[in-house]
Short mmCIF file of C-alpha atoms and ligand atoms in Angstrom, two decimals:
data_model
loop_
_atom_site.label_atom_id
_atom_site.label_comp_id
_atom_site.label_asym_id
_atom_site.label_seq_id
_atom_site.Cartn_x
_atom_site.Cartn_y
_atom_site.Cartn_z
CA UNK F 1458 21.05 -36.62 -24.68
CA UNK F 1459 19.16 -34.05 -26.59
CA UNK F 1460 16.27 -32.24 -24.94
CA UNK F 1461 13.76 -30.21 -26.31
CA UNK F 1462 11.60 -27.88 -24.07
CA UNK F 1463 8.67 -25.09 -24.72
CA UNK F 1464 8.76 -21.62 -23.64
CA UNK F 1465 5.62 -19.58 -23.24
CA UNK F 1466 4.75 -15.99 -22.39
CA UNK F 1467 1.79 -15.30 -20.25
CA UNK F 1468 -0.04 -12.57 -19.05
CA UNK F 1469 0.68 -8.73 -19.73
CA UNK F 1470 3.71 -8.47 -22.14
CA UNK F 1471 6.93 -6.06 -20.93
CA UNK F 1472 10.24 -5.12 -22.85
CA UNK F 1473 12.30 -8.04 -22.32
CA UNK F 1474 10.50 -10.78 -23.14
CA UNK F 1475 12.60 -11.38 -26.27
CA UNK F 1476 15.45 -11.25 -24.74
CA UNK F 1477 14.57 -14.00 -22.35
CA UNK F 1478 13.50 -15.89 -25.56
CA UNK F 1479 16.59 -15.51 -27.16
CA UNK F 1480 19.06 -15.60 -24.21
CA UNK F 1481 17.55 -19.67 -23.10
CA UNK F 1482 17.40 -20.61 -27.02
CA UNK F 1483 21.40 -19.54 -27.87
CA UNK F 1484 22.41 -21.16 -24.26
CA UNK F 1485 20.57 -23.87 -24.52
CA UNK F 1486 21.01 -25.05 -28.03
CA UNK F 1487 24.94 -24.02 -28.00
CA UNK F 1488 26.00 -25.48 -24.74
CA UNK F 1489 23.84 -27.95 -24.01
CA UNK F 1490 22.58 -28.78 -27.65
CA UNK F 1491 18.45 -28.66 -26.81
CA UNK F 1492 15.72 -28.18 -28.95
CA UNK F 1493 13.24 -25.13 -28.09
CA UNK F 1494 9.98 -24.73 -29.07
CA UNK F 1495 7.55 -21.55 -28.51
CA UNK F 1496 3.75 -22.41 -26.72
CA UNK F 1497 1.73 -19.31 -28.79
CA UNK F 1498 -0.24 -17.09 -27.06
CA UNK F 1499 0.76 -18.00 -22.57
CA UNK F 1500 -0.69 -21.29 -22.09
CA UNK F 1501 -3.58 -21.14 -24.69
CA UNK F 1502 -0.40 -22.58 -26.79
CA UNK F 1503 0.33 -25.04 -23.52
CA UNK F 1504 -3.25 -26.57 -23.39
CA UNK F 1505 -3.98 -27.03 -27.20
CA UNK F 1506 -0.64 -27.57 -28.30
CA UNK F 1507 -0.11 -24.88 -30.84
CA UNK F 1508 3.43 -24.38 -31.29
CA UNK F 1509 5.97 -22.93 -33.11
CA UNK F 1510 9.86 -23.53 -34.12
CA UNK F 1511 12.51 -21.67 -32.29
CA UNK F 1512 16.05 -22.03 -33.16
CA UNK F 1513 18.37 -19.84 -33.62
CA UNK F 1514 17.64 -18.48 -36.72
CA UNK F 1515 14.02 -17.60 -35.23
CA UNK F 1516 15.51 -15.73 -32.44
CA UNK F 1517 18.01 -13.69 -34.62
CA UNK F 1518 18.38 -9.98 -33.34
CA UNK F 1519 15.46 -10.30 -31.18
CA UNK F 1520 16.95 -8.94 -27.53
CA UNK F 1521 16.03 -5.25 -28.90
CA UNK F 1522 12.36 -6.10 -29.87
CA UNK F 1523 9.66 -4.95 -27.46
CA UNK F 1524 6.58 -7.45 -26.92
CA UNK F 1525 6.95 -11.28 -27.64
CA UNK F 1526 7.23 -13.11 -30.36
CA UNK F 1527 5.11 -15.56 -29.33
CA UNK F 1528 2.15 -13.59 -28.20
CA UNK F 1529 0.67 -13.52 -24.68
CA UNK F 1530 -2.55 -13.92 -23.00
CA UNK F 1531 -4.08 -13.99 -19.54
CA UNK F 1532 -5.42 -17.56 -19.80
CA UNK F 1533 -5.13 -19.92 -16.90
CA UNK F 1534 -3.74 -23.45 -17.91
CA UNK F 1535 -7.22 -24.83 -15.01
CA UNK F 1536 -9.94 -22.78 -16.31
CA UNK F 1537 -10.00 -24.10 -19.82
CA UNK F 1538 -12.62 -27.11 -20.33
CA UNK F 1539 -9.42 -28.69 -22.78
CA UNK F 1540 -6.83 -27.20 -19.08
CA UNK F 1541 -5.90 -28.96 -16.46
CA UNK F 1542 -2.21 -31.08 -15.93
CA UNK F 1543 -3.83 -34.50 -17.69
CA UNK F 1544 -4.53 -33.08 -20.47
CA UNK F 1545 -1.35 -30.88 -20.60
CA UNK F 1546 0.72 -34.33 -20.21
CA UNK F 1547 -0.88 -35.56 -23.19
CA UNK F 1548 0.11 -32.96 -25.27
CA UNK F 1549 3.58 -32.47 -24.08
CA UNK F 1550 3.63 -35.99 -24.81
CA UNK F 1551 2.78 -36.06 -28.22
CA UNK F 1552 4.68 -33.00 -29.12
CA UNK F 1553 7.89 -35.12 -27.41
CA UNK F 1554 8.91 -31.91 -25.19
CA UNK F 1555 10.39 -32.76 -21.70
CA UNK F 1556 9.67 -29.67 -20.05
CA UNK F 1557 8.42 -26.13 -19.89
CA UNK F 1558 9.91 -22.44 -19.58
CA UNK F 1559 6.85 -20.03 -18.30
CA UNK F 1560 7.68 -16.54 -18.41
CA UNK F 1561 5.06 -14.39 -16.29
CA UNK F 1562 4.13 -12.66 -13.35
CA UNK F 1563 2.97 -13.81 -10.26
CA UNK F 1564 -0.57 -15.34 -11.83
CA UNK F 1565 1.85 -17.25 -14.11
CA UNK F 1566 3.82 -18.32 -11.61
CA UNK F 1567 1.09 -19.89 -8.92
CA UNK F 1568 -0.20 -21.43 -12.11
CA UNK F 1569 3.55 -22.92 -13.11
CA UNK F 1570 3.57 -24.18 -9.11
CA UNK F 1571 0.49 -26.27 -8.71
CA UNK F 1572 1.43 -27.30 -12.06
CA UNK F 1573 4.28 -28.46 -10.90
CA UNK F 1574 2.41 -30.26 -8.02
CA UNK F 1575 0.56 -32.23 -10.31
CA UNK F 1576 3.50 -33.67 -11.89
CA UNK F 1577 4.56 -31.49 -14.82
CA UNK F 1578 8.35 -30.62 -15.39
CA UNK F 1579 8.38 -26.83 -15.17
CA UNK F 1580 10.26 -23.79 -14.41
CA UNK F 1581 9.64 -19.54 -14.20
CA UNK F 1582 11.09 -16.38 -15.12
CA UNK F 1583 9.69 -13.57 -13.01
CA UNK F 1584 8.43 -10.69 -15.44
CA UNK F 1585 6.17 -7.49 -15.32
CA UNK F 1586 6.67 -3.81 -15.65
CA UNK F 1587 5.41 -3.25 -12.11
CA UNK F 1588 8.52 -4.85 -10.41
CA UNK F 1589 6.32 -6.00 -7.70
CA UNK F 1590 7.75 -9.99 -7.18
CA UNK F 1591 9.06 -10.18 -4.05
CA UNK F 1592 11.37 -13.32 -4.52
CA UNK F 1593 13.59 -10.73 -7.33
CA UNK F 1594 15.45 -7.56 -6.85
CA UNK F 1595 14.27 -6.07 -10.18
CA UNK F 1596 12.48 -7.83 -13.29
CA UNK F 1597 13.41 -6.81 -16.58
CA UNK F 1598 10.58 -4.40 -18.28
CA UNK F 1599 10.71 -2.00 -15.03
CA UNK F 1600 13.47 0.18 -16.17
CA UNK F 1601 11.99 0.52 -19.47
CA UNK F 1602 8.39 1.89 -18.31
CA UNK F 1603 10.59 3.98 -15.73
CA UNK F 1604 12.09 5.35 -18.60
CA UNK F 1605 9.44 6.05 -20.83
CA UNK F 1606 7.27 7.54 -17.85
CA UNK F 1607 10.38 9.93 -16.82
CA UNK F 1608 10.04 10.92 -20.50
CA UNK F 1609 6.45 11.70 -19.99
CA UNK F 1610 7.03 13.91 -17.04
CA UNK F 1611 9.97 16.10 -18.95
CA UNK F 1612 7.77 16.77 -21.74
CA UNK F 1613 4.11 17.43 -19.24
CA UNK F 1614 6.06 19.46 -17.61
CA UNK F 1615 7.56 22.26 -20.76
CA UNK F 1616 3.73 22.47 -21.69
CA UNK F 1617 2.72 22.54 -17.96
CA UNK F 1618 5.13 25.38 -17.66
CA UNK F 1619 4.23 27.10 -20.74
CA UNK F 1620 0.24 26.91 -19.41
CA UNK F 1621 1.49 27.57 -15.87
CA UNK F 1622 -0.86 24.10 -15.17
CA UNK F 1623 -0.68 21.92 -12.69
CA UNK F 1624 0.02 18.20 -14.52
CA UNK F 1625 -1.10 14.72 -13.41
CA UNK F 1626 0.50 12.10 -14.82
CA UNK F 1627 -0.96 8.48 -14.19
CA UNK F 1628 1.29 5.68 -14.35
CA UNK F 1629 1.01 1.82 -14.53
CA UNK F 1630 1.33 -1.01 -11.43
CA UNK F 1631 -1.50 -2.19 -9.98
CA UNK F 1632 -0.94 -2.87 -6.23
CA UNK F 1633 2.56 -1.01 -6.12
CA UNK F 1634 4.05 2.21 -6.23
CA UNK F 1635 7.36 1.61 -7.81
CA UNK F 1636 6.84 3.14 -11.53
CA UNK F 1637 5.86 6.13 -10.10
CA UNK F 1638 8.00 6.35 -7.94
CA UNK F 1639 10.93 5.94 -9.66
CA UNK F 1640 9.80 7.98 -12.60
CA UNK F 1641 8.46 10.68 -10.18
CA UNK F 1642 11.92 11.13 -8.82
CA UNK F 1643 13.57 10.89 -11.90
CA UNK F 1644 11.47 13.27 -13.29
CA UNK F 1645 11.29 15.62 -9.88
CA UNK F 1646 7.97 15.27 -9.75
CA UNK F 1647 6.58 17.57 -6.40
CA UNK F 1648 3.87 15.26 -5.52
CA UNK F 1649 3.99 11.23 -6.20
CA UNK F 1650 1.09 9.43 -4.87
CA UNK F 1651 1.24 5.33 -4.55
CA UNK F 1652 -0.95 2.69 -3.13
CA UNK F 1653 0.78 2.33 -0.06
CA UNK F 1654 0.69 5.47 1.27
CA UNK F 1655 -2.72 7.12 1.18
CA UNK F 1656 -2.25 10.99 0.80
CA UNK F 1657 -5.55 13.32 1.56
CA UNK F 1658 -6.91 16.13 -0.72
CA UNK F 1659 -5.82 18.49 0.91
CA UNK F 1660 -2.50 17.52 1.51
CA UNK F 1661 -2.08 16.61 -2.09
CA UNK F 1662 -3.72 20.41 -3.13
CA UNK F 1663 -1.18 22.19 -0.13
CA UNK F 1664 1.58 20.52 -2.18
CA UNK F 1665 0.55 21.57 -5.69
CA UNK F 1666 -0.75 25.66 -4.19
CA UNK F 1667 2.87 25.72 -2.17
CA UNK F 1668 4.42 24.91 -6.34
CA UNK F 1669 2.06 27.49 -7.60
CA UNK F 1670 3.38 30.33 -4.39
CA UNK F 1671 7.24 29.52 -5.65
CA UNK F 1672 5.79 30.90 -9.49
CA UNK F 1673 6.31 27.30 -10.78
CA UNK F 1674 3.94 24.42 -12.50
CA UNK F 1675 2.64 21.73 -10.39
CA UNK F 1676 3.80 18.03 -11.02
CA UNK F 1677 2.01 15.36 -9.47
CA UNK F 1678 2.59 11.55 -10.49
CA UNK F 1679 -0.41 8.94 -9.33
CA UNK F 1680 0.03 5.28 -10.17
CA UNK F 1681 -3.14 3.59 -11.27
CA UNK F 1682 -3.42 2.06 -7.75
CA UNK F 1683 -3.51 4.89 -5.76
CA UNK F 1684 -6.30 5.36 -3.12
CA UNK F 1685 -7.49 8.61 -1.78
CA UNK F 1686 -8.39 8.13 1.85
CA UNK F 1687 -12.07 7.42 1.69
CA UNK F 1688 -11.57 5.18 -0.97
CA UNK F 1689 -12.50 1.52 -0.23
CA UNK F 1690 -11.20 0.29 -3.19
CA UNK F 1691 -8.05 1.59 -6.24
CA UNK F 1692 -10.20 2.96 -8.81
CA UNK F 1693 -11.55 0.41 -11.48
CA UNK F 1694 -14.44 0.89 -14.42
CA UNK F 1695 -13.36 -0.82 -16.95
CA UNK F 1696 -14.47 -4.22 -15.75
CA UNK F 1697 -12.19 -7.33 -14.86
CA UNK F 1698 -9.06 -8.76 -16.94
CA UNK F 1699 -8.65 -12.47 -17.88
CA UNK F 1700 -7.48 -13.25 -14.49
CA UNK F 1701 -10.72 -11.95 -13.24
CA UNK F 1702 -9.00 -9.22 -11.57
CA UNK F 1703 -10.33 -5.53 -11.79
CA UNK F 1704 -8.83 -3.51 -14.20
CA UNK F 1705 -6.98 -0.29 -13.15
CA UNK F 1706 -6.76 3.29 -14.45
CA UNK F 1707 -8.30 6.71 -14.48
CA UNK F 1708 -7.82 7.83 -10.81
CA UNK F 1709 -5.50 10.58 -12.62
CA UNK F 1710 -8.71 11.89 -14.32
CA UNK F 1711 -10.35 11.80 -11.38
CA UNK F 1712 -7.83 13.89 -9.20
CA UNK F 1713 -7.42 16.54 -11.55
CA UNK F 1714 -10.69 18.29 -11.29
CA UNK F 1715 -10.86 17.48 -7.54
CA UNK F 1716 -7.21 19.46 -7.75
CA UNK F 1717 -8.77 22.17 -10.24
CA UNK F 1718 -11.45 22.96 -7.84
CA UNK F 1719 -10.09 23.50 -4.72
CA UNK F 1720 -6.69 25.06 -5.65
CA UNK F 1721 -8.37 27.29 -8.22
CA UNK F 1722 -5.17 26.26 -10.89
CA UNK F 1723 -5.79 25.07 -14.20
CA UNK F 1724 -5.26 21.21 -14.72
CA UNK F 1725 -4.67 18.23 -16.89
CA UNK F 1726 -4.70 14.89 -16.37
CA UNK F 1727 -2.63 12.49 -18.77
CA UNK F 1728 -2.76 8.50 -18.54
CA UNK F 1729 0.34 6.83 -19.76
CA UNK F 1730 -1.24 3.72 -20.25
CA UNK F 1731 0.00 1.00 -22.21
CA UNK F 1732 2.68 2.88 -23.96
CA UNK F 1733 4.91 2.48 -20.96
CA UNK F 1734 4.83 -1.44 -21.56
CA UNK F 1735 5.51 -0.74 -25.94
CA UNK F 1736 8.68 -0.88 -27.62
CA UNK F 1737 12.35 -1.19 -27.08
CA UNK F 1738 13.66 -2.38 -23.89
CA UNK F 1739 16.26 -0.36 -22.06
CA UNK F 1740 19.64 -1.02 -22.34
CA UNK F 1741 19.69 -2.60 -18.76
CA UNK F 1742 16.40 -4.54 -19.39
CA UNK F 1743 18.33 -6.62 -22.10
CA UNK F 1744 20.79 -7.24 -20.15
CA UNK F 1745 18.98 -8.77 -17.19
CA UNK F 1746 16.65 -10.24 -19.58
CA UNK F 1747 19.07 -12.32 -21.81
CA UNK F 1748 20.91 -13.39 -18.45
CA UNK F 1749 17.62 -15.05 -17.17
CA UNK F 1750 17.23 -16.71 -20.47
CA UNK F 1751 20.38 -18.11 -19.88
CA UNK F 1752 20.35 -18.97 -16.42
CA UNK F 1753 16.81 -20.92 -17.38
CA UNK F 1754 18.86 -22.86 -20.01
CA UNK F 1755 20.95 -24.21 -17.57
CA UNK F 1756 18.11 -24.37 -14.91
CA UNK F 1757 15.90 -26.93 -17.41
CA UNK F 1758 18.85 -28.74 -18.64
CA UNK F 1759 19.76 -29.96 -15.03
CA UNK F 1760 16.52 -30.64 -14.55
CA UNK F 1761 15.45 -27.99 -11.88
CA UNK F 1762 11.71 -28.62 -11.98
CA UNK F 1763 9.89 -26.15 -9.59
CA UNK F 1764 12.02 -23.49 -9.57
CA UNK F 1765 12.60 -20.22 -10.41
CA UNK F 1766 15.07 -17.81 -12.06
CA UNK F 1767 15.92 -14.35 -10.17
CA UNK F 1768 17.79 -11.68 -9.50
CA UNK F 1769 19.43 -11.17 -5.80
CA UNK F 1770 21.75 -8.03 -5.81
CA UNK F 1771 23.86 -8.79 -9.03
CA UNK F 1772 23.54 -12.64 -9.04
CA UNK F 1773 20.85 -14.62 -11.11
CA UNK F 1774 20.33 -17.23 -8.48
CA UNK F 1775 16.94 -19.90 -8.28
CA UNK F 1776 14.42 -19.91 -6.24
CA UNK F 1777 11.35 -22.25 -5.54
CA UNK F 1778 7.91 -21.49 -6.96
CA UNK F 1779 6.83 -22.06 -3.03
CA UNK F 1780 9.20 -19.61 -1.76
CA UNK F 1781 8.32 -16.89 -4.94
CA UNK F 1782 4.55 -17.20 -5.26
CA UNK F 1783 1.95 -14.93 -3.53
CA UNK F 1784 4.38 -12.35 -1.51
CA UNK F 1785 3.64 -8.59 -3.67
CA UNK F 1786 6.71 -6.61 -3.34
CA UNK F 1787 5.56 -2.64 -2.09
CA UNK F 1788 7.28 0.22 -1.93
CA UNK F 1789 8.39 0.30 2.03
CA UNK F 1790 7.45 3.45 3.54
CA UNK F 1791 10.85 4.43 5.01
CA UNK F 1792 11.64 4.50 0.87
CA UNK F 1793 8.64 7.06 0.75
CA UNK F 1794 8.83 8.97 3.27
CA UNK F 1795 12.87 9.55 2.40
CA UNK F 1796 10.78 10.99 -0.70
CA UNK F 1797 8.36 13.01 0.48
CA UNK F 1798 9.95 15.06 2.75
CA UNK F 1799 10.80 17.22 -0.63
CA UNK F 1800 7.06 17.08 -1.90
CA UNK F 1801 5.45 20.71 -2.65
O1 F6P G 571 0.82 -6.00 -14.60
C1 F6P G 571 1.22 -5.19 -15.65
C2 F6P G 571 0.16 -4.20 -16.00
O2 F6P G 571 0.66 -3.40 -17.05
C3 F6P G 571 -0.35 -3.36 -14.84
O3 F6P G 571 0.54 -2.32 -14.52
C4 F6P G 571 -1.68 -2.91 -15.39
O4 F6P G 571 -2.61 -2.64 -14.35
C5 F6P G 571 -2.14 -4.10 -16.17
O5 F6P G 571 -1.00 -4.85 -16.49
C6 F6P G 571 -2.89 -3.75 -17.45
O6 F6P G 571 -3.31 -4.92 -18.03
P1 F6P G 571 -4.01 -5.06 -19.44
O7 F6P G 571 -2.93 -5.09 -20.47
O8 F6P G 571 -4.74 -6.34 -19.35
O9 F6P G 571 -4.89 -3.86 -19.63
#
C-alpha cells in the first residue's frame, strides 16, 4: 500500500542536501510508489506542521543545487512549548504521513533517537561539512568545503607570494580537524593546526621563520577549533547557536599578529567562513548524497524505524541511532603526525 513520509533538513545546511532530497523522492515514488512530503525549515516544519509537496516534478534537477530546498534551522523538536513527541503524533496524524526522513548532524540525530523512543516512526541521514560522525566513513558536503578551502589556499598563497606574507587561512569544523586537514594537504599548506593536536607559538612561528629561511611565503591552515596550549577553551565571541552551543571562529585573526610579532614577517589572516558550506556540491558529494537518498527510500519503506543510513568503505549500509549518536569522529594523531613531519 501507498505510503507517504516527510523529510526535513536540520541544523547547518552542506552541499548535498538536495541530492538526498531528490535521490529518496525518485526511489521512493518509482519503486515503491510513496508519497513525500518536505517538513520546512528542520523540525520547526515537524512541530507545527508546515509542509510542502515533493514529487518529482519538485525535485527536478536538484542533485547540483547547494543548500536545501526546504530550508534548515537549529530548532530542537523538545524545546518548543508546541515540541515534544505528543504533539508531533498529532500532527503527523492529521497530515496522514507514516513516518519521517531527518537529515542532520549529530544534534539531529540524538533528537531523531529519543524521538524514536517515544514512539515516533523515524529514520537519519548523517550530514555536515565537518565529517565528524563517527558511525560514517565520509558524509556528503565534506569534499565540497575541502574543495573550496584547497581553492582558498592556491589563491592566499599567489598574493602571499607576491607580498612575500605569511597567510592564515581559517577553516570550518568545530571539534575536528578534518577540513583543514585535508585542504591543508591538498593545498601544501607548511603548517595545519587542528583541535586535536595542540601546537605552541613557538613551534607554530619556527615553522613559518624556517618557510621564510628557504625565500618562500608562509602557509598556515587553523580550523576554527584549534586551541593554542594555554587555551582552556576553542575560541568563541560570537555568542551561542540554536543548539546553545558556542559559536566558533576568529582564532585565525588571533594567530596572525601573535605570528607577526614574534617572527617579524608580515601577515594576514583570512576566515573562510560560510562560503565553504555555499554552492554546488562536488561531483563526489552528489554521488554519495543521492545514494543515501536512495538507500533511505528503501530504509522507510521496510519500515526500519530507528535507524540510520551510512557509508562503510563503499557500501551504504544502516546503522542504529544508539550505535551512531554521541561518538565525534577526530582526526587520529598517527593521521597527523604522518602530516607533520613535512611542516616548516
Ligand atoms: O557544523 C557545521 C558548521 O559549519 C561548523 O563547521 C561551524 O562551526 C558551524 O556549523 C557554523 O554554524 P552557523 O551556520 O550556525 O554559524
Amino acid at each position: 500500500m501507498a505510503k507517504r513520509f516527510g523529510i526535513l533538513t536540520s541544523g547547518g545546511d552542506c552541499p548535498g542536501l538536495n541530492a538526498v532530497i531528490r535521490g529518496a523522492v525518485l526511489k521512493g515514488e518509482t519503486v515503491y510508489g510513496h508519497e513525500f512530503v518536505g517538513f520546512k525549515d528542520g523540525w520547526y516544519g515537524l512541530v507545527y506542521g508546515d509542509i510542502m509537496e515533493l514529487d518529482r516534478t519538485h525535485v527536478r534537477g536538484l542533485s547540483n543545487q547547494g543548500g536545501t530546498i526546504l530550508g534548515t534551522s537549529r530548532f530542537g523538536p523538545y524545546t518548543e512549548p508546541d515540541g515534544g513527541p505528543e504533539n508531533i503524533k498529532k500532527v503527523l496524524k492529521n497530515l496522514e504521513i507514516d513516518g519521517v526522513i531527518a537529515i542532520g548532524g549529530d544534534g539531529t540525530a540524538s533528537a531523531a533517537k529519543r524521538l524514536h523512543g517515544d514512539g515516533i516512526n523515524i529514520v537519519g541521514v548523517p550530514k555536515t561539512i565537518d565529517n565528524d560522525i563517527d558511525a560514517t566513513d565520509y558524509t556528503f558536503g565534506f569534499n565540497t568545503a575541502v574543495e573550496i578551502a584547497t581553492e582558498a589556499i592556491d589563491r592566499l598563497r599567489t598574493t602571499g607570494n607576491s607580498h612575500k606574507r605569511c597567510m592564515v587561512l581559517e577553516v570550518m569544523g568545530r571539534h575536528a580537524g578534518w577540513i583543514a586537514l585535508h585542504s591543508g594537504i591538498a593545498g601544501g599548506a607548511h603548517a595545519i593546526l587542528i583541535p586535536e593536536q595542540p601546537e605552541s607559538l613557538n613551534q607554530i612561528c619556527a615553522w613559518v621563520t624556517s618557510v621564510r629561511n628557504r625565500g618562500r611565503a608562509p602557509m598556515v591552515v587553523v580550523a576554527e577549533g584549534f586551541k593554542l596550549p594555554d587555551m582552556k577553551e576553542e575560541y568563541s565571541v560570537k555568542g551561542l547557536d540554536g543548539f546553545n552551543r558556542p559559536r566558533l571562529g576568529g582564532i585565525g585573526e588571533v594567530l596572525a599578529p601573535l605570528i607577526e610579532e614574534r617572527t617579524g614577517i608580515e601577515t594576514r589572516a583570512t576566515v573562510l567562513g560560510h562560503i565553504q558550506r555555499g554552492g554546488v556540491p562536488t561531483a563526489w558529494d552528489r554521488v554519495l548524497a543521492t545514494r543515501m537518498g536512495m538507500a533511505v527510500a528503501d530504509l522507510v519503506a521496510e519500515g526500519g524505524w530507528g535507524q540510520m543510513v551510512a557509508l562503510h568503505g563503499t557500501e551504504i549500509n544502516r546503522i542504529t541511532f544508539d550505535e551512531a549518536v554521541g561518538k565525534l569522529k577526530q582526526v587520529p594523531q598517527d593521521q597527523y603526525q604522518e602530516i607533520r613531519v613535512i611542516f616548516g
